[in-house]
Amino acid sequence: SREVLEFSPVARWRQVIEQKKKKELVGALYMYKYEVSTMKQKCQMQKTL
């Protein structure tokens, strides 16, 4: 049971790190989509002018 207690915080850390990675990845993807959509809007505006 001691091994489990010692291992537990490490597992918790890994979970936290994975969650952070996922959040950062989602954030980066969201920013990318936002940039692409604004670029498209700018292109459309230039075409109409």
Short mmCIF file of C-alpha atoms in Angstrom, two decimals:
data_model
loop_
_atom_site.label_atom_id
_atom_site.label_comp_id
_atom_site.label_asym_id
_atom_site.label_seq_id
_atom_site.Cartn_x
_atom_site.Cartn_y
_atom_site.Cartn_z
CA SER A 1 0.00 0.00 0.00
CA ARG A 2 2.98 2.32 0.55
CA GLU A 3 3.92 2.07 -3.10
CA VAL A 4 0.45 3.24 -4.07
CA LEU A 5 0.69 6.24 -1.75
CA GLU A 6 4.04 7.24 -3.21
CA PHE A 7 2.84 6.74 -6.77
CA SER A 8 -0.44 8.62 -6.32
CA PRO A 9 0.94 12.21 -6.41
CA VAL A 10 2.92 11.39 -9.55
CA ALA A 11 -0.21 10.10 -11.26
CA ARG A 12 -2.07 13.23 -10.13
CA TRP A 13 0.70 15.43 -11.55
CA ARG A 14 0.51 13.60 -14.88
CA GLN A 15 -3.24 14.15 -14.97
CA VAL A 16 -2.82 17.87 -14.31
CA ILE A 17 -0.11 18.18 -16.96
CA GLU A 18 -2.23 16.32 -19.53
CA GLN A 19 -5.23 18.55 -18.77
CA LYS A 20 -3.06 21.66 -19.16
CA LYS A 21 -1.71 20.38 -22.47
CA LYS A 22 -5.23 19.72 -23.72
CA LYS A 23 -6.43 23.17 -22.64
CA GLU A 24 -3.45 24.85 -24.32
CA LEU A 25 -4.04 22.80 -27.46
CA VAL A 26 -7.72 23.75 -27.54
CA GLY A 27 -6.82 27.39 -26.93
CA ALA A 28 -4.28 27.38 -29.74
CA LEU A 29 -6.77 25.73 -32.10
CA TYR A 30 -9.42 28.30 -31.17
CA MET A 31 -7.00 31.17 -31.82
CA TYR A 32 -6.03 29.63 -35.16
CA LYS A 33 -9.68 29.29 -36.20
CA TYR A 34 -10.33 32.88 -35.13
CA GLU A 35 -7.36 34.16 -37.14
CA VAL A 36 -8.43 32.17 -40.21
CA SER A 37 -12.00 33.50 -40.00
CA THR A 38 -10.79 37.11 -39.68
CA MET A 39 -8.45 36.60 -42.63
CA LYS A 40 -11.36 35.29 -44.70
CA GLN A 41 -13.48 38.30 -43.70
CA LYS A 42 -10.69 40.69 -44.73
CA CYS A 43 -10.36 38.92 -48.09
CA GLN A 44 -14.10 39.15 -48.66
CA MET A 45 -14.08 42.86 -47.77
CA GLN A 46 -11.27 43.52 -50.23
CA LYS A 47 -13.15 41.64 -52.95
CA THR A 48 -16.30 43.71 -52.44
CA LEU A 49 -14.36 47.01 -52.60
#
